[in-house]
Amino acid sequence: MAHRRLRSPLAVWGFIAVVYVAARLLTTGLFWIAAELSGPNSRFGADATIGSLALGWDGQWYWLIAVSGYPTELPVNDAGVVAENGWAFMPIYPYLANALGTLLGGYPTGALVLSLVAGYAASVVLFFLLRKRIGDVAAVWAVVFFANGPLAALFQMGYAESLFLVWLLLALLALSKRSFGWLYLLIPLMGYTRPGVLAFALLLGLYGIVRWFRRRADPLPTRQIVHIVALGALACAVGFSWQVFAAIATGDPTAYMETELAWRRSWVGPEEGFVPFSGFLTATAVWFGLWGLPEALGYVVLGILVAAIAGALLFAPAVRKLGGEVRLWSASYLVYLLLVFFPQSSTFRLLLPLTPLAGAVAVPTSRWWRIGVLVACIAGQWWWIHEMLALGDTYYRIP
């Protein structure tokens, strides 16, 4: 029946609002339970509240940036290497949240309202991105899974993820419609909200290659070639510009890279440098060593996982239905993570930009399948809130 109720954009916004509000009420209840379970060993302490959970961890960094800006002198730890600092976080979310806070009574309110509204907007855009590929009913279910998913707590936290998703999903929608002009605005918005715009640059490169080889069946005018090349260059420029800004502000050309490595070095020591792909290889050895398993087995598991994901993106019928833009983005973002990321507990959060793949899970028409997926989403959400917020007491319980 969803396709009959969603014939107008206003009906879409209203229907998804009902879905989203219901999901946020559920998450609020889970937050309340987590606050009650928070004990003296938790980062939040025995007197945790919904508000303290919502503004913890990276939310504190964004708040600090909104109030104090970025450091002009990099902090160092006892080992004499650069310590964690605000240059790891992009400026649009904290500054926009702070601006809202001046109207709403303070930064915490502004940050939470911004995350809530952005999560709703992302839900709406996700529906429009998927509906022509998988139909209204499946697109609605994809939104239901998204709004109630394992990472849905982020829509009620002082994190930039939901705002980044708005820009990303709008960019994918614009690309699917070949409305290239919008991307000149959306790419900088993505790039200065959260790291990841270099993955979009890779997407544009792959998109241009695919369009070139298919140009006889799908004409590729010169004007579109110019847009694709220019937008790819813009995404690269935006992606690397933050390193330049950090270098200028601090007088240290390695400021941004050293800042990012500060989080990794707490796992592997102060001598760790950056080499593409090394993060996943090093982390595989670290994790399998902690689990008492052979490192070689970890590399085999990593290889099998990469091959399985690549196979799903290339051949899985439900994924193929989502369209080339979504599949190319998913592949590009996963390659980006393999290149630069050191996987630990925040890996779950960093997978949120793969949200459009929720459409593939929604494609099967069995009612019991969809109900089962929804139950799994809510169970996963509670697990994430419980582990990362209610407990939050060890290095592997970091959002």
CSV table of C-alpha atoms in Angstrom, one decimal:
chain,number,residue,atom,x,y,z
A,1,MET,CA,0.0,0.0,0.0
A,2,ALA,CA,3.0,2.3,0.4
A,3,HIS,CA,3.1,3.1,-3.3
A,4,ARG,CA,-0.5,4.5,-3.1
A,5,ARG,CA,0.2,6.7,-0.1
A,6,LEU,CA,3.5,8.2,-1.5
A,7,ARG,CA,2.4,9.7,-4.8
A,8,SER,CA,3.4,13.3,-3.8
A,9,PRO,CA,6.6,14.6,-2.2
A,10,LEU,CA,4.6,15.9,0.7
A,11,ALA,CA,3.2,12.5,1.4
A,12,VAL,CA,6.8,11.0,1.3
A,13,TRP,CA,8.0,13.6,3.9
A,14,GLY,CA,5.0,13.0,6.1
A,15,PHE,CA,5.1,9.2,6.0
A,16,ILE,CA,8.9,9.0,6.6
A,17,ALA,CA,8.5,11.5,9.5
A,18,VAL,CA,6.2,9.0,11.2
A,19,VAL,CA,8.7,6.2,10.6
A,20,TYR,CA,11.6,8.3,11.8
A,21,VAL,CA,9.9,9.7,15.0
A,22,ALA,CA,8.9,6.2,16.0
A,23,ALA,CA,12.4,5.0,15.5
A,24,ARG,CA,13.8,8.0,17.6
A,25,LEU,CA,11.4,7.2,20.4
A,26,LEU,CA,12.7,3.7,20.5
A,27,THR,CA,16.3,4.9,20.5
A,28,THR,CA,15.5,7.3,23.3
A,29,GLY,CA,14.2,4.4,25.4
A,30,LEU,CA,17.4,2.4,24.7
A,31,PHE,CA,19.5,5.4,25.7
A,32,TRP,CA,17.5,5.7,29.0
A,33,ILE,CA,18.2,2.0,29.8
A,34,ALA,CA,21.9,2.4,28.9
A,35,ALA,CA,22.1,5.4,31.2
A,36,GLU,CA,20.6,3.4,34.0
A,37,LEU,CA,23.0,0.5,33.4
A,38,SER,CA,26.1,2.8,33.3
A,39,GLY,CA,28.3,2.0,36.2
A,40,PRO,CA,31.4,3.4,37.9
A,41,ASN,CA,33.7,1.8,35.4
A,42,SER,CA,32.0,3.4,32.4
A,43,ARG,CA,33.4,6.5,30.9
A,44,PHE,CA,30.1,8.2,31.8
A,45,GLY,CA,30.0,7.0,35.4
A,46,ALA,CA,27.2,5.8,37.6
A,47,ASP,CA,25.2,9.1,37.2
A,48,ALA,CA,25.1,9.0,33.4
A,49,THR,CA,22.1,10.7,31.7
A,50,ILE,CA,20.7,10.5,28.2
A,51,GLY,CA,22.3,13.9,27.5
A,52,SER,CA,25.8,12.8,28.7
A,53,LEU,CA,25.6,9.7,26.5
A,54,ALA,CA,24.6,11.7,23.5
A,55,LEU,CA,27.5,14.2,23.8
A,56,GLY,CA,30.2,11.8,24.8
A,57,TRP,CA,33.3,10.5,23.0
A,58,ASP,CA,33.8,12.4,19.7
A,59,GLY,CA,30.9,14.6,20.6
A,60,GLN,CA,33.3,16.2,23.2
A,61,TRP,CA,35.8,17.0,20.4
A,62,TYR,CA,33.2,18.7,18.3
A,63,TRP,CA,32.0,20.7,21.3
A,64,LEU,CA,35.6,21.8,22.0
A,65,ILE,CA,36.1,22.9,18.4
A,66,ALA,CA,32.8,24.9,18.5
A,67,VAL,CA,33.9,26.7,21.6
A,68,SER,CA,37.7,27.0,21.2
A,69,GLY,CA,38.4,26.4,17.5
A,70,TYR,CA,41.4,24.5,16.3
A,71,PRO,CA,44.8,24.5,18.1
A,72,THR,CA,47.6,26.5,16.6
A,73,GLU,CA,50.2,24.5,18.6
A,74,LEU,CA,49.9,20.7,18.4
A,75,PRO,CA,49.8,19.0,21.8
A,76,VAL,CA,52.3,16.2,22.5
A,77,ASN,CA,52.2,13.3,24.9
A,78,ASP,CA,54.8,12.0,27.3
A,79,ALA,CA,56.6,10.2,24.4
A,80,GLY,CA,57.0,13.5,22.6
A,81,VAL,CA,54.7,12.7,19.7
A,82,VAL,CA,51.6,14.5,18.6
A,83,ALA,CA,48.6,13.7,20.8
A,84,GLU,CA,44.9,13.5,19.9
A,85,ASN,CA,43.5,17.0,19.0
A,86,GLY,CA,40.8,18.8,17.1
A,87,TRP,CA,42.5,18.7,13.7
A,88,ALA,CA,41.1,15.2,13.2
A,89,PHE,CA,37.6,16.6,12.9
A,90,MET,CA,36.1,18.8,10.2
A,91,PRO,CA,34.5,22.2,10.9
A,92,ILE,CA,31.0,22.3,9.4
A,93,TYR,CA,29.2,20.2,11.9
A,94,PRO,CA,30.5,21.9,15.1
A,95,TYR,CA,30.2,25.4,13.8
A,96,LEU,CA,26.7,24.9,12.4
A,97,ALA,CA,25.7,23.2,15.7
A,98,ASN,CA,27.1,26.2,17.6
A,99,ALA,CA,25.2,28.6,15.4
A,100,LEU,CA,22.0,26.7,16.1
A,101,GLY,CA,22.9,26.6,19.8
A,102,THR,CA,22.9,30.4,19.9
A,103,LEU,CA,19.2,30.2,19.0
A,104,LEU,CA,18.3,27.1,21.0
A,105,GLY,CA,20.0,27.7,24.3
A,106,GLY,CA,23.5,26.3,23.9
A,107,TYR,CA,25.7,24.0,21.9
A,108,PRO,CA,24.4,20.7,23.3
A,109,THR,CA,20.9,21.5,22.1
A,110,GLY,CA,22.1,22.8,18.8
A,111,ALA,CA,24.2,19.7,18.1
A,112,LEU,CA,21.4,17.2,19.0
A,113,VAL,CA,18.8,19.1,16.9
A,114,LEU,CA,21.2,19.2,14.0
A,115,SER,CA,21.9,15.5,14.2
A,116,LEU,CA,18.2,14.7,14.5
A,117,VAL,CA,17.1,16.9,11.6
A,118,ALA,CA,19.9,15.7,9.4
A,119,GLY,CA,19.0,12.0,10.2
A,120,TYR,CA,15.5,12.7,9.1
A,121,ALA,CA,16.6,14.5,5.9
A,122,ALA,CA,18.9,11.6,5.1
A,123,SER,CA,16.0,9.2,5.5
A,124,VAL,CA,14.0,11.2,3.0
A,125,VAL,CA,16.8,11.4,0.5
A,126,LEU,CA,17.5,7.7,0.8
A,127,PHE,CA,13.9,6.9,-0.2
A,128,PHE,CA,14.2,9.1,-3.3
A,129,LEU,CA,17.5,7.6,-4.2
A,130,LEU,CA,16.2,4.0,-4.0
A,131,ARG,CA,12.6,4.2,-5.1
A,132,LYS,CA,13.2,4.2,-8.9
A,133,ARG,CA,15.5,1.2,-8.5
A,134,ILE,CA,13.7,-1.0,-6.1
A,135,GLY,CA,10.1,0.5,-5.9
A,136,ASP,CA,8.3,2.4,-3.2
A,137,VAL,CA,7.7,-0.5,-0.8
A,138,ALA,CA,11.2,-1.8,-0.7
A,139,ALA,CA,12.5,1.8,-0.5
A,140,VAL,CA,10.3,2.4,2.6
A,141,TRP,CA,11.6,-0.8,4.2
A,142,ALA,CA,15.2,0.4,3.5
A,143,VAL,CA,14.3,3.6,5.3
A,144,VAL,CA,12.8,1.6,8.2
A,145,PHE,CA,16.0,-0.4,8.5
A,146,PHE,CA,18.1,2.7,8.3
A,147,ALA,CA,16.2,4.6,10.9
A,148,ASN,CA,16.3,1.6,13.3
A,149,GLY,CA,19.7,0.3,12.3
A,150,PRO,CA,22.6,-0.7,14.5
A,151,LEU,CA,24.1,2.8,14.2
A,152,ALA,CA,20.8,4.7,14.5
A,153,ALA,CA,21.9,6.1,17.9
A,154,LEU,CA,24.2,8.4,16.0
A,155,PHE,CA,21.1,10.4,14.9
A,156,GLN,CA,20.7,11.4,18.5
A,157,MET,CA,24.4,12.1,19.3
A,158,GLY,CA,26.7,15.0,18.8
A,159,TYR,CA,28.4,13.3,15.9
A,160,ALA,CA,28.7,14.5,12.2
A,161,GLU,CA,27.7,11.2,10.7
A,162,SER,CA,24.0,12.1,10.0
A,163,LEU,CA,24.9,15.5,8.4
A,164,PHE,CA,27.6,13.8,6.2
A,165,LEU,CA,24.9,11.3,5.1
A,166,VAL,CA,22.6,14.1,3.9
A,167,TRP,CA,25.3,15.5,1.6
A,168,LEU,CA,26.4,12.1,0.5
A,169,LEU,CA,22.9,10.8,-0.4
A,170,LEU,CA,22.1,14.1,-2.1
A,171,ALA,CA,25.3,13.8,-4.1
A,172,LEU,CA,24.5,10.2,-5.1
A,173,LEU,CA,21.0,11.2,-6.1
A,174,ALA,CA,22.4,14.1,-8.2
A,175,LEU,CA,24.9,11.8,-9.9
A,176,SER,CA,22.2,9.3,-10.7
A,177,LYS,CA,20.2,12.1,-12.3
A,178,ARG,CA,23.3,13.5,-13.9
A,179,SER,CA,22.6,16.9,-12.3
A,180,PHE,CA,26.3,17.6,-12.1
A,181,GLY,CA,25.9,21.2,-11.1
A,182,TRP,CA,24.8,20.3,-7.6
A,183,LEU,CA,27.9,18.4,-6.9
A,184,TYR,CA,30.0,21.6,-7.0
A,185,LEU,CA,28.3,22.5,-3.8
A,186,LEU,CA,27.8,19.1,-2.2
A,187,ILE,CA,31.5,18.0,-2.6
A,188,PRO,CA,32.9,20.8,-0.4
A,189,LEU,CA,30.0,20.3,2.1
A,190,MET,CA,30.9,16.6,2.4
A,191,GLY,CA,34.6,17.3,2.5
A,192,TYR,CA,34.4,19.7,5.4
A,193,THR,CA,31.8,17.8,7.4
A,194,ARG,CA,33.6,14.5,7.8
A,195,PRO,CA,36.6,12.6,6.2
A,196,GLY,CA,35.6,10.5,3.2
A,197,VAL,CA,35.4,12.9,0.2
A,198,LEU,CA,38.5,11.2,-1.4
A,199,ALA,CA,36.3,8.1,-1.7
A,200,PHE,CA,33.9,10.2,-3.7
A,201,ALA,CA,36.8,11.3,-5.9
A,202,LEU,CA,37.5,7.6,-6.6
A,203,LEU,CA,33.8,7.1,-7.3
A,204,LEU,CA,33.9,9.9,-9.9
A,205,GLY,CA,36.9,8.3,-11.6
A,206,LEU,CA,35.3,4.9,-11.8
A,207,TYR,CA,32.0,6.4,-12.9
A,208,GLY,CA,33.8,8.2,-15.7
A,209,ILE,CA,35.6,5.0,-16.8
A,210,VAL,CA,32.3,3.1,-16.8
A,211,ARG,CA,30.5,5.8,-18.8
A,212,TRP,CA,33.4,5.9,-21.3
A,213,PHE,CA,33.2,2.2,-22.1
A,214,ARG,CA,29.4,2.3,-22.3
A,215,ARG,CA,29.3,5.5,-24.4
A,216,ARG,CA,27.8,3.8,-27.4
A,217,ALA,CA,24.8,2.5,-25.5
A,218,ASP,CA,24.7,5.5,-23.1
A,219,PRO,CA,26.0,8.6,-24.9
A,220,LEU,CA,28.7,10.6,-23.0
A,221,PRO,CA,28.6,14.2,-24.2
A,222,THR,CA,31.7,16.4,-23.9
A,223,ARG,CA,30.0,18.6,-21.4
A,224,GLN,CA,29.5,15.6,-19.1
A,225,ILE,CA,33.1,14.6,-19.5
A,226,VAL,CA,34.2,18.1,-18.5
A,227,HIS,CA,32.0,17.9,-15.4
A,228,ILE,CA,33.2,14.5,-14.3
A,229,VAL,CA,36.9,15.5,-14.6
A,230,ALA,CA,36.4,18.8,-12.9
A,231,LEU,CA,34.4,17.3,-10.1
A,232,GLY,CA,37.0,14.6,-9.6
A,233,ALA,CA,39.7,17.3,-9.3
A,234,LEU,CA,37.5,19.3,-6.9
A,235,ALA,CA,37.0,16.3,-4.7
A,236,CYS,CA,40.7,15.6,-4.6
A,237,ALA,CA,41.5,19.3,-3.9
A,238,VAL,CA,38.9,19.4,-1.0
A,239,GLY,CA,40.1,16.1,0.3
A,240,PHE,CA,43.7,17.2,0.6
A,241,SER,CA,43.1,20.8,1.5
A,242,TRP,CA,42.5,20.1,5.2
A,243,GLN,CA,46.1,19.0,5.5
A,244,VAL,CA,47.1,22.4,4.0
A,245,PHE,CA,44.9,24.3,6.4
A,246,ALA,CA,46.3,22.4,9.4
A,247,ALA,CA,49.9,23.0,8.2
A,248,ILE,CA,49.3,26.7,7.8
A,249,ALA,CA,47.6,27.1,11.2
A,250,THR,CA,50.2,25.1,13.2
A,251,GLY,CA,53.3,25.7,11.1
A,252,ASP,CA,53.8,22.0,10.9
A,253,PRO,CA,53.4,20.4,7.4
A,254,THR,CA,52.6,17.0,9.0
A,255,ALA,CA,50.1,18.3,11.5
A,256,TYR,CA,47.0,16.6,10.1
A,257,MET,CA,48.7,13.2,9.4
A,258,GLU,CA,50.4,13.2,12.8
A,259,THR,CA,47.0,14.0,14.4
A,260,GLU,CA,45.3,11.1,12.6
A,261,LEU,CA,48.1,8.7,13.6
A,262,ALA,CA,47.7,9.7,17.2
A,263,TRP,CA,44.7,7.6,17.6
A,264,ARG,CA,46.4,4.6,15.9
A,265,ARG,CA,49.6,4.9,17.9
A,266,SER,CA,47.7,4.2,21.1
A,267,TRP,CA,47.4,0.7,19.7
A,268,VAL,CA,50.7,0.1,18.0
A,269,GLY,CA,53.3,2.5,19.5
A,270,PRO,CA,54.8,5.9,18.8
A,271,GLU,CA,56.9,4.7,15.8
A,272,GLU,CA,53.9,3.9,13.7
A,273,GLY,CA,53.8,5.8,10.4
A,274,PHE,CA,51.3,5.9,7.5
A,275,VAL,CA,51.6,3.5,4.6
A,276,PRO,CA,48.5,2.9,2.4
A,277,PHE,CA,46.8,-0.4,3.3
A,278,SER,CA,49.1,-0.9,6.3
A,279,GLY,CA,46.4,-0.1,8.8
A,280,PHE,CA,44.3,-3.1,8.0
A,281,LEU,CA,47.3,-5.5,7.8
A,282,THR,CA,48.7,-4.2,11.2
A,283,ALA,CA,45.3,-4.3,12.9
A,284,THR,CA,44.7,-7.9,11.6
A,285,ALA,CA,47.9,-9.0,13.3
A,286,VAL,CA,47.0,-7.0,16.5
A,287,TRP,CA,43.5,-8.4,16.8
A,288,PHE,CA,44.2,-12.0,16.0
A,289,GLY,CA,47.1,-11.8,18.4
A,290,LEU,CA,44.8,-10.5,21.1
A,291,TRP,CA,42.4,-13.4,20.4
A,292,GLY,CA,45.2,-15.9,20.6
A,293,LEU,CA,44.9,-16.9,16.9
A,294,PRO,CA,47.6,-17.1,14.2
A,295,GLU,CA,48.3,-13.9,12.3
A,296,ALA,CA,48.4,-15.8,9.1
A,297,LEU,CA,44.8,-16.9,9.7
A,298,GLY,CA,43.9,-13.2,10.1
A,299,TYR,CA,45.3,-12.4,6.7
A,300,VAL,CA,43.4,-15.3,5.1
A,301,VAL,CA,40.1,-14.1,6.8
A,302,LEU,CA,40.8,-10.5,5.6
A,303,GLY,CA,41.3,-11.7,2.0
A,304,ILE,CA,38.2,-13.8,2.0
A,305,LEU,CA,36.2,-10.9,3.4
A,306,VAL,CA,37.4,-8.5,0.7
A,307,ALA,CA,36.7,-11.1,-2.0
A,308,ALA,CA,33.2,-11.8,-0.7
A,309,ILE,CA,32.3,-8.1,-0.6
A,310,ALA,CA,33.7,-7.5,-4.1
A,311,GLY,CA,31.7,-10.5,-5.3
A,312,ALA,CA,28.5,-9.2,-3.7
A,313,LEU,CA,29.0,-5.7,-5.3
A,314,LEU,CA,29.7,-7.2,-8.7
A,315,PHE,CA,27.2,-10.1,-8.9
A,316,ALA,CA,24.6,-10.1,-6.1
A,317,PRO,CA,21.2,-9.5,-7.9
A,318,ALA,CA,19.8,-7.5,-5.0
A,319,VAL,CA,22.8,-5.2,-5.0
A,320,ARG,CA,22.9,-4.8,-8.8
A,321,LYS,CA,19.3,-3.5,-8.6
A,322,LEU,CA,20.5,-0.5,-6.6
A,323,GLY,CA,22.2,1.0,-9.7
A,324,GLY,CA,25.8,1.7,-10.8
A,325,GLU,CA,26.2,4.8,-8.7
A,326,VAL,CA,25.5,3.1,-5.4
A,327,ARG,CA,27.6,0.1,-6.2
A,328,LEU,CA,30.6,2.2,-7.3
A,329,TRP,CA,30.3,4.4,-4.2
A,330,SER,CA,30.2,1.3,-2.0
A,331,ALA,CA,33.3,-0.1,-3.7
A,332,SER,CA,35.1,3.3,-3.6
A,333,TYR,CA,34.4,3.8,0.1
A,334,LEU,CA,35.5,0.4,1.1
A,335,VAL,CA,38.8,0.8,-0.9
A,336,TYR,CA,39.2,4.2,0.9
A,337,LEU,CA,38.8,2.5,4.3
A,338,LEU,CA,41.3,-0.2,3.3
A,339,LEU,CA,43.8,2.5,2.2
A,340,VAL,CA,43.7,4.7,5.3
A,341,PHE,CA,41.9,3.2,8.2
A,342,PHE,CA,43.2,1.2,11.2
A,343,PRO,CA,40.2,-1.0,12.2
A,344,GLN,CA,39.0,-1.1,15.8
A,345,SER,CA,35.7,-0.7,17.5
A,346,SER,CA,34.7,2.5,15.6
A,347,THR,CA,34.8,0.4,12.4
A,348,PHE,CA,31.0,-0.1,12.8
A,349,ARG,CA,30.4,3.7,12.8
A,350,LEU,CA,32.7,4.2,9.8
A,351,LEU,CA,30.5,1.8,7.8
A,352,LEU,CA,27.5,4.1,8.0
A,353,PRO,CA,28.2,5.8,4.6
A,354,LEU,CA,27.4,2.4,3.1
A,355,THR,CA,23.8,3.1,4.0
A,356,PRO,CA,22.4,2.9,0.4
A,357,LEU,CA,23.2,-0.9,0.5
A,358,ALA,CA,20.2,-1.1,2.9
A,359,GLY,CA,18.2,-1.2,-0.3
A,360,ALA,CA,19.6,-4.6,-1.1
A,361,VAL,CA,18.4,-6.0,2.2
A,362,ALA,CA,15.0,-4.6,1.6
A,363,VAL,CA,14.5,-6.1,-1.9
A,364,PRO,CA,13.3,-9.6,-0.8
A,365,THR,CA,9.5,-9.4,-0.6
A,366,SER,CA,8.9,-11.9,2.2
A,367,ARG,CA,7.2,-10.2,5.1
A,368,TRP,CA,8.9,-12.4,7.6
A,369,TRP,CA,12.3,-11.7,6.1
A,370,ARG,CA,11.7,-7.9,6.5
A,371,ILE,CA,10.4,-8.3,10.0
A,372,GLY,CA,13.4,-10.5,10.8
A,373,VAL,CA,15.8,-7.9,9.5
A,374,LEU,CA,14.1,-5.1,11.5
A,375,VAL,CA,14.4,-7.2,14.7
A,376,ALA,CA,18.1,-7.8,13.9
A,377,CYS,CA,18.6,-4.0,13.3
A,378,ILE,CA,17.0,-3.1,16.7
A,379,ALA,CA,19.0,-5.8,18.4
A,380,GLY,CA,22.2,-4.5,16.8
A,381,GLN,CA,21.3,-1.0,17.9
A,382,TRP,CA,20.9,-2.1,21.5
A,383,TRP,CA,24.2,-4.0,21.4
A,384,TRP,CA,26.0,-0.9,20.1
A,385,ILE,CA,24.4,1.4,22.7
A,386,HIS,CA,25.1,-1.1,25.5
A,387,GLU,CA,28.7,-1.8,24.5
A,388,MET,CA,29.8,1.7,23.5
A,389,LEU,CA,27.8,3.8,25.9
A,390,ALA,CA,26.5,1.8,28.9
A,391,LEU,CA,29.8,0.0,29.3
A,392,GLY,CA,32.4,2.0,27.3
A,393,ASP,CA,35.1,0.9,29.7
A,394,THR,CA,37.8,-0.5,27.5
A,395,TYR,CA,39.8,0.3,24.3
A,396,TYR,CA,37.5,-2.0,22.3
A,397,ARG,CA,34.3,-0.2,23.4
A,398,ILE,CA,34.9,3.2,21.6
A,399,PRO,CA,32.1,4.5,19.3
